[in-house]
Coordinates of C-alpha atoms in Angstrom, one line a residue:
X1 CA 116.3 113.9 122.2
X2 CA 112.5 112.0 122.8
X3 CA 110.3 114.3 121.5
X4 CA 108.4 113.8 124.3
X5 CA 111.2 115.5 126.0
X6 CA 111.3 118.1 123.7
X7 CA 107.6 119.2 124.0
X8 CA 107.9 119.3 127.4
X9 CA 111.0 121.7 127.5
X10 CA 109.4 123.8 124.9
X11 CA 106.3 124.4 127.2
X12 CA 108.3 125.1 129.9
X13 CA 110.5 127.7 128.2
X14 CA 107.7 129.2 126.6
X15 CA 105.2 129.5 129.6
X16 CA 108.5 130.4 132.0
X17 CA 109.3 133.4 129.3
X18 CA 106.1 134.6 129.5
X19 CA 105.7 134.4 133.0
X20 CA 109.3 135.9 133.4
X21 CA 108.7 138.9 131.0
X22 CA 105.2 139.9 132.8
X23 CA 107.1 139.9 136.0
X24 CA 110.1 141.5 135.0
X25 CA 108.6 144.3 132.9
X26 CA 106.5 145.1 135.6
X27 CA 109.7 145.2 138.2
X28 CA 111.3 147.5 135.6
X29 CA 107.8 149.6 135.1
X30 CA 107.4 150.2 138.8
X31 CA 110.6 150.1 140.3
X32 CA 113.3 151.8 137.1
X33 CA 110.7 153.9 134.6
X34 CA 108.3 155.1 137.2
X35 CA 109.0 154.4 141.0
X36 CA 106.2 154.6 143.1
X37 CA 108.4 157.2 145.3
X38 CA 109.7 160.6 146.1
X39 CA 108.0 164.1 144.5
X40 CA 106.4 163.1 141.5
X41 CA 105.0 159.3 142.9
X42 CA 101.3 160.5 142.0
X43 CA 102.3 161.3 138.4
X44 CA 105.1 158.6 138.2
X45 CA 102.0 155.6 139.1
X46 CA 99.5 157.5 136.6
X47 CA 102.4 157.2 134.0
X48 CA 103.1 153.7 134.8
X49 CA 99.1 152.4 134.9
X50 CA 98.9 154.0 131.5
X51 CA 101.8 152.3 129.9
X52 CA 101.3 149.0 131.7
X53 CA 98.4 147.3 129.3
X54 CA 100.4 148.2 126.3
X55 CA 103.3 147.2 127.8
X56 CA 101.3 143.7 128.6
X57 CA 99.8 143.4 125.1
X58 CA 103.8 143.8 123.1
X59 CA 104.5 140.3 122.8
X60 CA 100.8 140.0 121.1
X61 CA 101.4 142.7 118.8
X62 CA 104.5 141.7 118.2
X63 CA 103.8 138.5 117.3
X64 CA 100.5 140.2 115.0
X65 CA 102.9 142.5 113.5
X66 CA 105.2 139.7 112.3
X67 CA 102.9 137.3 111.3
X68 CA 101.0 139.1 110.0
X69 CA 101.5 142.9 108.9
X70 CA 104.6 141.7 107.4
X71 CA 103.5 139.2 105.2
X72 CA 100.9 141.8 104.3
X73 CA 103.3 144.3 103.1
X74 CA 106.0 142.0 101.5
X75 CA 103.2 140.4 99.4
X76 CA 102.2 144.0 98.4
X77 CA 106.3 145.1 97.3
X78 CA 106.4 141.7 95.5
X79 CA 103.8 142.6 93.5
X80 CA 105.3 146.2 92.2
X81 CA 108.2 144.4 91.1
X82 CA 109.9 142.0 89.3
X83 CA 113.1 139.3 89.7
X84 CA 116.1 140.7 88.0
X85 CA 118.6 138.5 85.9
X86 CA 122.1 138.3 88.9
X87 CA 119.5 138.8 91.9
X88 CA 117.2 141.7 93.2
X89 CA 114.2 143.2 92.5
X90 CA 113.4 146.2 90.3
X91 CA 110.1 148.4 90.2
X92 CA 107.8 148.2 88.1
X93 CA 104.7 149.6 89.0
X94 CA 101.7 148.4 88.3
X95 CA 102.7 146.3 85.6
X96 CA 102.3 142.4 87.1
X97 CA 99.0 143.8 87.6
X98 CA 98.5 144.8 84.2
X99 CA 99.8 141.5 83.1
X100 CA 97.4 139.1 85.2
X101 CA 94.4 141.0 83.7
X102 CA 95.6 139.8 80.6
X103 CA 95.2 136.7 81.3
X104 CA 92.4 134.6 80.6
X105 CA 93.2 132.2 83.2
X106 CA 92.8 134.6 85.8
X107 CA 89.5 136.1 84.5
X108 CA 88.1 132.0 84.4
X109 CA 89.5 132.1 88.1
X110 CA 87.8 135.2 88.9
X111 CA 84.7 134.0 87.1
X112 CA 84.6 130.4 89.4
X113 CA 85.0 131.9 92.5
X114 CA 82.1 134.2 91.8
X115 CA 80.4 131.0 91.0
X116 CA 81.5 129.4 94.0
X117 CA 80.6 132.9 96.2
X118 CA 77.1 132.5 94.5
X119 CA 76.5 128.8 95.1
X120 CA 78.3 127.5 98.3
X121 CA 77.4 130.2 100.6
X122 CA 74.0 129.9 99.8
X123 CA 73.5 125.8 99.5
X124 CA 75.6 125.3 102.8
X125 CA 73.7 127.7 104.9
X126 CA 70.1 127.3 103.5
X127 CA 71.1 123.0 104.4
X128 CA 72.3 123.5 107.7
X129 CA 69.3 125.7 108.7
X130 CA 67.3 122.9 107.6
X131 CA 69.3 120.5 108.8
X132 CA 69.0 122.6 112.5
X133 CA 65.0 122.9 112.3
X134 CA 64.5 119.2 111.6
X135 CA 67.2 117.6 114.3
X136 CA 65.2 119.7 117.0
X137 CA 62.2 118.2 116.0
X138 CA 63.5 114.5 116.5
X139 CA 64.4 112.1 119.6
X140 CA 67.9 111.1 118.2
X141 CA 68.6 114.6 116.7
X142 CA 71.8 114.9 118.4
X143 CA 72.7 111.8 116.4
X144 CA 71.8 113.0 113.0
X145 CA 74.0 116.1 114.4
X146 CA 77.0 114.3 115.0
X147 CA 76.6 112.8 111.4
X148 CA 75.9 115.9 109.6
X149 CA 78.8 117.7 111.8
X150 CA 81.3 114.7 110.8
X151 CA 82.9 116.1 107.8
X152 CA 83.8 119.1 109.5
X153 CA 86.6 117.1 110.8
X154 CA 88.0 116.3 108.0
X155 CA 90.4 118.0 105.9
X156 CA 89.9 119.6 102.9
X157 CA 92.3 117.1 101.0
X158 CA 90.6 114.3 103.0
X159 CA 87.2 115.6 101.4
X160 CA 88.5 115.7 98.3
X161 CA 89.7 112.1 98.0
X162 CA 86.5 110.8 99.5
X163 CA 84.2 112.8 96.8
X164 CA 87.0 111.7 93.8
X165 CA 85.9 108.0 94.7
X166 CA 82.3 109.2 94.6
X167 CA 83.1 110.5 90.7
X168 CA 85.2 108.0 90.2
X169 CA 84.7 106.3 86.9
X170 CA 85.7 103.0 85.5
X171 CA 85.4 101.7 81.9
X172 CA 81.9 100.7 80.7
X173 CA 81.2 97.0 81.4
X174 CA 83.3 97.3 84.5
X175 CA 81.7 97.3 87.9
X176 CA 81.4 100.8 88.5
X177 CA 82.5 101.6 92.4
X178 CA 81.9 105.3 92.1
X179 CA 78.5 106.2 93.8
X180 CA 77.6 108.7 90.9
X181 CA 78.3 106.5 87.9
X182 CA 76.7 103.6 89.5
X183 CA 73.6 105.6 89.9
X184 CA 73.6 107.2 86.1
X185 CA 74.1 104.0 84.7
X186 CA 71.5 102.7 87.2
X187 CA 69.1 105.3 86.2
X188 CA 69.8 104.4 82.1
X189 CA 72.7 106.5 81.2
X190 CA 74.8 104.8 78.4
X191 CA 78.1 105.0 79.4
X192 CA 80.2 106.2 82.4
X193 CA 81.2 109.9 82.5
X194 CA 84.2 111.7 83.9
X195 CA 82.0 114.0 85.6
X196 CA 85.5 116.1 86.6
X197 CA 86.3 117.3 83.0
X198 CA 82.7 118.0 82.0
X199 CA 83.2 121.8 81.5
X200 CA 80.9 124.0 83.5
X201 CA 79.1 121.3 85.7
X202 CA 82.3 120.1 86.8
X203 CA 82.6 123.4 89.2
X204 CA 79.4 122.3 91.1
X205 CA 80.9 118.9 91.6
X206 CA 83.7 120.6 93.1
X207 CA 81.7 122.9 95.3
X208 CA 79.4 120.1 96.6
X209 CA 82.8 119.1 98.9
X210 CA 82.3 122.3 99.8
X211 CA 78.8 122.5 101.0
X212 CA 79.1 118.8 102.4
X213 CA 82.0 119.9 104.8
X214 CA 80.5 123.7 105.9
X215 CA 76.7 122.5 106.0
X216 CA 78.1 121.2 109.5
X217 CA 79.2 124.1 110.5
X218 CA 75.9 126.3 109.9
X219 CA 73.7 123.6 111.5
X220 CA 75.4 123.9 114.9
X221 CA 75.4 127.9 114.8
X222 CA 71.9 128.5 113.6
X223 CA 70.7 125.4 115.8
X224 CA 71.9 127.5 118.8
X225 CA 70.7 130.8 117.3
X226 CA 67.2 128.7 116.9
X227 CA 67.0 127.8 120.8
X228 CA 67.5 130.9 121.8
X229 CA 64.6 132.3 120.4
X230 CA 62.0 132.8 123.0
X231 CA 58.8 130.6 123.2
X232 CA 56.5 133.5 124.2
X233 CA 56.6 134.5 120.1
X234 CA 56.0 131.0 118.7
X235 CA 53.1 130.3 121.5
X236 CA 51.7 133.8 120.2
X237 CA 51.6 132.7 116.4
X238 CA 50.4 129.0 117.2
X239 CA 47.3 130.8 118.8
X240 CA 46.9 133.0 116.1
X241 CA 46.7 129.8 114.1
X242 CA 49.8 130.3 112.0
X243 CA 50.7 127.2 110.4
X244 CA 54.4 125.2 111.1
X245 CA 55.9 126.9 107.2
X246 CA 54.3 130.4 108.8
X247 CA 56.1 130.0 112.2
X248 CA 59.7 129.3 110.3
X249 CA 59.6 131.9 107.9
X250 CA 57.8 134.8 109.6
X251 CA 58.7 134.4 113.6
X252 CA 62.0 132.4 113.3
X253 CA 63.6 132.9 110.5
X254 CA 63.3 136.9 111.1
X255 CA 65.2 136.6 114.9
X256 CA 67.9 134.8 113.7
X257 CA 68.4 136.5 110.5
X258 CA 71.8 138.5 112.2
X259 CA 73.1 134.6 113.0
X260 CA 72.0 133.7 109.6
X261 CA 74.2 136.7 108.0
X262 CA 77.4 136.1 110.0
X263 CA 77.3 132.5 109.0
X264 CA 76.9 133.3 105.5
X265 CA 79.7 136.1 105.5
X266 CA 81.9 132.9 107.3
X267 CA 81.3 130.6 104.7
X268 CA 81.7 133.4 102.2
X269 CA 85.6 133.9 103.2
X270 CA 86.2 130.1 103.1
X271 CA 84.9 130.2 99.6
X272 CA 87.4 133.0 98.7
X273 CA 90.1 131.6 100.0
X274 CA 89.1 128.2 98.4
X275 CA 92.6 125.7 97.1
X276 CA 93.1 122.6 98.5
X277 CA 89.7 120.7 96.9
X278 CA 90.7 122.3 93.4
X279 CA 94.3 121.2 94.2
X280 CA 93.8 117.8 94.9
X281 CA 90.6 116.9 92.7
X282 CA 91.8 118.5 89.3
X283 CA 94.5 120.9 89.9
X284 CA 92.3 123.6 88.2
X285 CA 92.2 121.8 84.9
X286 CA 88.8 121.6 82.9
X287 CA 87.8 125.1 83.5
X288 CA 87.8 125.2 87.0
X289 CA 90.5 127.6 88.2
X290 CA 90.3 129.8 91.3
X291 CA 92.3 132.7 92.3
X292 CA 94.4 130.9 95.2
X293 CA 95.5 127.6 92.8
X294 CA 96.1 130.6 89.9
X295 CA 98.5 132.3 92.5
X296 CA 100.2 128.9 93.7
X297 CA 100.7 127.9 89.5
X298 CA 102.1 131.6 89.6
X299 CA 104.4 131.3 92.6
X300 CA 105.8 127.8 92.8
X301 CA 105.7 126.4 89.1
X302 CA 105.8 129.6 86.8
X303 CA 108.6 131.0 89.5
X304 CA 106.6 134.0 88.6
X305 CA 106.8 136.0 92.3
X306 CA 105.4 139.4 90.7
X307 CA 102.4 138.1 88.7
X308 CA 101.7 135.5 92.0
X309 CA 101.3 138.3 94.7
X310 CA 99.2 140.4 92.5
X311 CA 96.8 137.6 92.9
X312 CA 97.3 136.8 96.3
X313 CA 96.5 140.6 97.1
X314 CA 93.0 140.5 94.9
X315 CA 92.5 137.3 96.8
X316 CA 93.1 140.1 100.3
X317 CA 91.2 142.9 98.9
X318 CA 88.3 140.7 98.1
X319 CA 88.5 138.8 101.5
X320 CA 88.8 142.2 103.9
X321 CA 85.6 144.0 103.1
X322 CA 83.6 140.6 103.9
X323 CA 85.9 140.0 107.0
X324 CA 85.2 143.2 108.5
X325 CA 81.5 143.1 107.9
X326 CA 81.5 139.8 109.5
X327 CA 83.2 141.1 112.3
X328 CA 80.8 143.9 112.4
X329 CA 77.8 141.6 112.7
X330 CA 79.2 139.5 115.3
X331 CA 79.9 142.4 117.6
X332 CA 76.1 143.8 116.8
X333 CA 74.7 140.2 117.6
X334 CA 77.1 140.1 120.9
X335 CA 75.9 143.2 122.0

């Protein structure tokens, strides 16, 4: 069959099945559960108005439950036991727990992405506000926003192989057609380096994808937050003589601060949850491990299912606190 074809059958099953079970659940709601008729039609409709919007939101949770609840819980059991030689899974308490924090691969992991929560966060947000306060102040700002919002459309792989051209690195006396060793040597350096496998600084190279693809991202968001502050404040400080570096910091900068937190917390979980770029640029080699490419080594190459969801929940417990903040701050700034 044309896919084509297909796509257009699965939208019209899907849309039809929802439209069919609204209908039909409320046919069976009104007219089987709780007919609107004979002695008891006041409490049978009260009964039927109450049950209705849960009855509405099923599919939803259903749907939530499965995709997500589930996976929750079997990444939890996984990680209390452990693969038994003929099939099945025994208990074992806390011990793939025990196990990871004996590793010193996963306490470099831990130790990047706290270098990582430290540095993009910051770097991306503290651009893109920039980046927002200067493209108002131009004629073809919404130019220089469409540039600087670019990379947000690519993927993180794409990133990736774009920035390993940047580092790229060829042999000395060879014509050099990575931006960063063309510069070095430009600049005097003696020979090409592999900037990737330089222990340490190579973790910033990594995280400037980072902060080139979520920079973007901030500017639009705080550019918004910065129109919407009102004029009568900054007219009041210009006639109070406060300089242009006065007005930022003390009347703008202080309105928007609640934008400015829920952007950072946004970035924040990205960074947690942070694989592809390590993936594809050096597989977590050289020192730079992070908790989700430690839990894929751990799931699909050690086979180790027990040791891999341990990780995968640290990766959750360290994500949730930071999600519902965020969530907490955009509800505040809604309200």
């Amino acid at each position: 069959m044309h896919p084509a074809l297909q796509g257009v059958i699965t939208i019209i099953v899907g849309v039809g099945g929802c439209v069919g079970y609204f209908y039909f659940a409320n046919q069976f709601l009104d007219r089987v559960l709780f007919p609107a008729k004979g002695p008891n039609i006041s409490r049978n409709i009260n009964r039927a108005n109450m049950i209705r919007p849960w009855l509405f939101l099923f599919p939803a949770l259903a749907a939530l439950g499965l995709y997500l609840a589930y996976p929750v819980w079997e990444t939890l059991r996984l990680s209390l036991t452990e693969r038994v030689p003929g099939g099945g899974y025994a208990f074992v308490g806390l011990d793939n727990y025990s196990q990871m924090m004996d590793e010193p691969k996963f306490w470099e992991a831990l130790r990047n992405n706290m270098l990582w929560l430290i540095v993009v966060p910051a770097f991306s947000t503290a651009f893109g506000l920039l980046a927002a306060q200067l493209t108002d102040r131009i004629s073809w700002g919404n130019l220089a926003k469409s540039i600087i919002f670019m990379p947000m459309a690519i993927s993180f792989v794409g990133a990736a192989v774009i920035w390993k051209l940047v580092y790229d690195q060829r042999p000395l006396g060879q014509e050099q057609i990575g931006v960063l060793n063309a510069l070095y040597l430009w600049v005097g350096g003696e020979q090409p380096q592999s900037w990737l496998t330089i222990p340490f600084w190579n973790n910033f190279f990594l995280m400037a994808v980072l902060v080139w693809i979520q920079t973007g991202f901030a500017m639009v968001i705080l550019s918004a937050a910065l129109r919407g502050i009102p004029e009568e404040t900054i007219e009041a400080a210009i006639i109070d003589g406060a300089n242009p570096f006065q007005i930022f910091f003390k009347i703008k900068v202080p309105q928007i601060m609640g934008t400015i937190v829920v952007v950072w917390t946004t970035i924040t979980i990205v960074v947690l949850k942070i694989f592809d770029i390590v993936f594809a640029m050096t597989n977590g080699q050289w020192e730079t491990q992070v908790l989700a490419n430690y839990m894929y080594d751990k799931l699909f190459r050690a086979n180790d299912w027990g040791v891999g969801s341990a990780a995968a929940m640290v990766i959750m417990l360290l994500v949730t606190p930071i999600l519902v903040w965020n969530v907490y701050n955009a509800r505040k700034e809604m309200r």
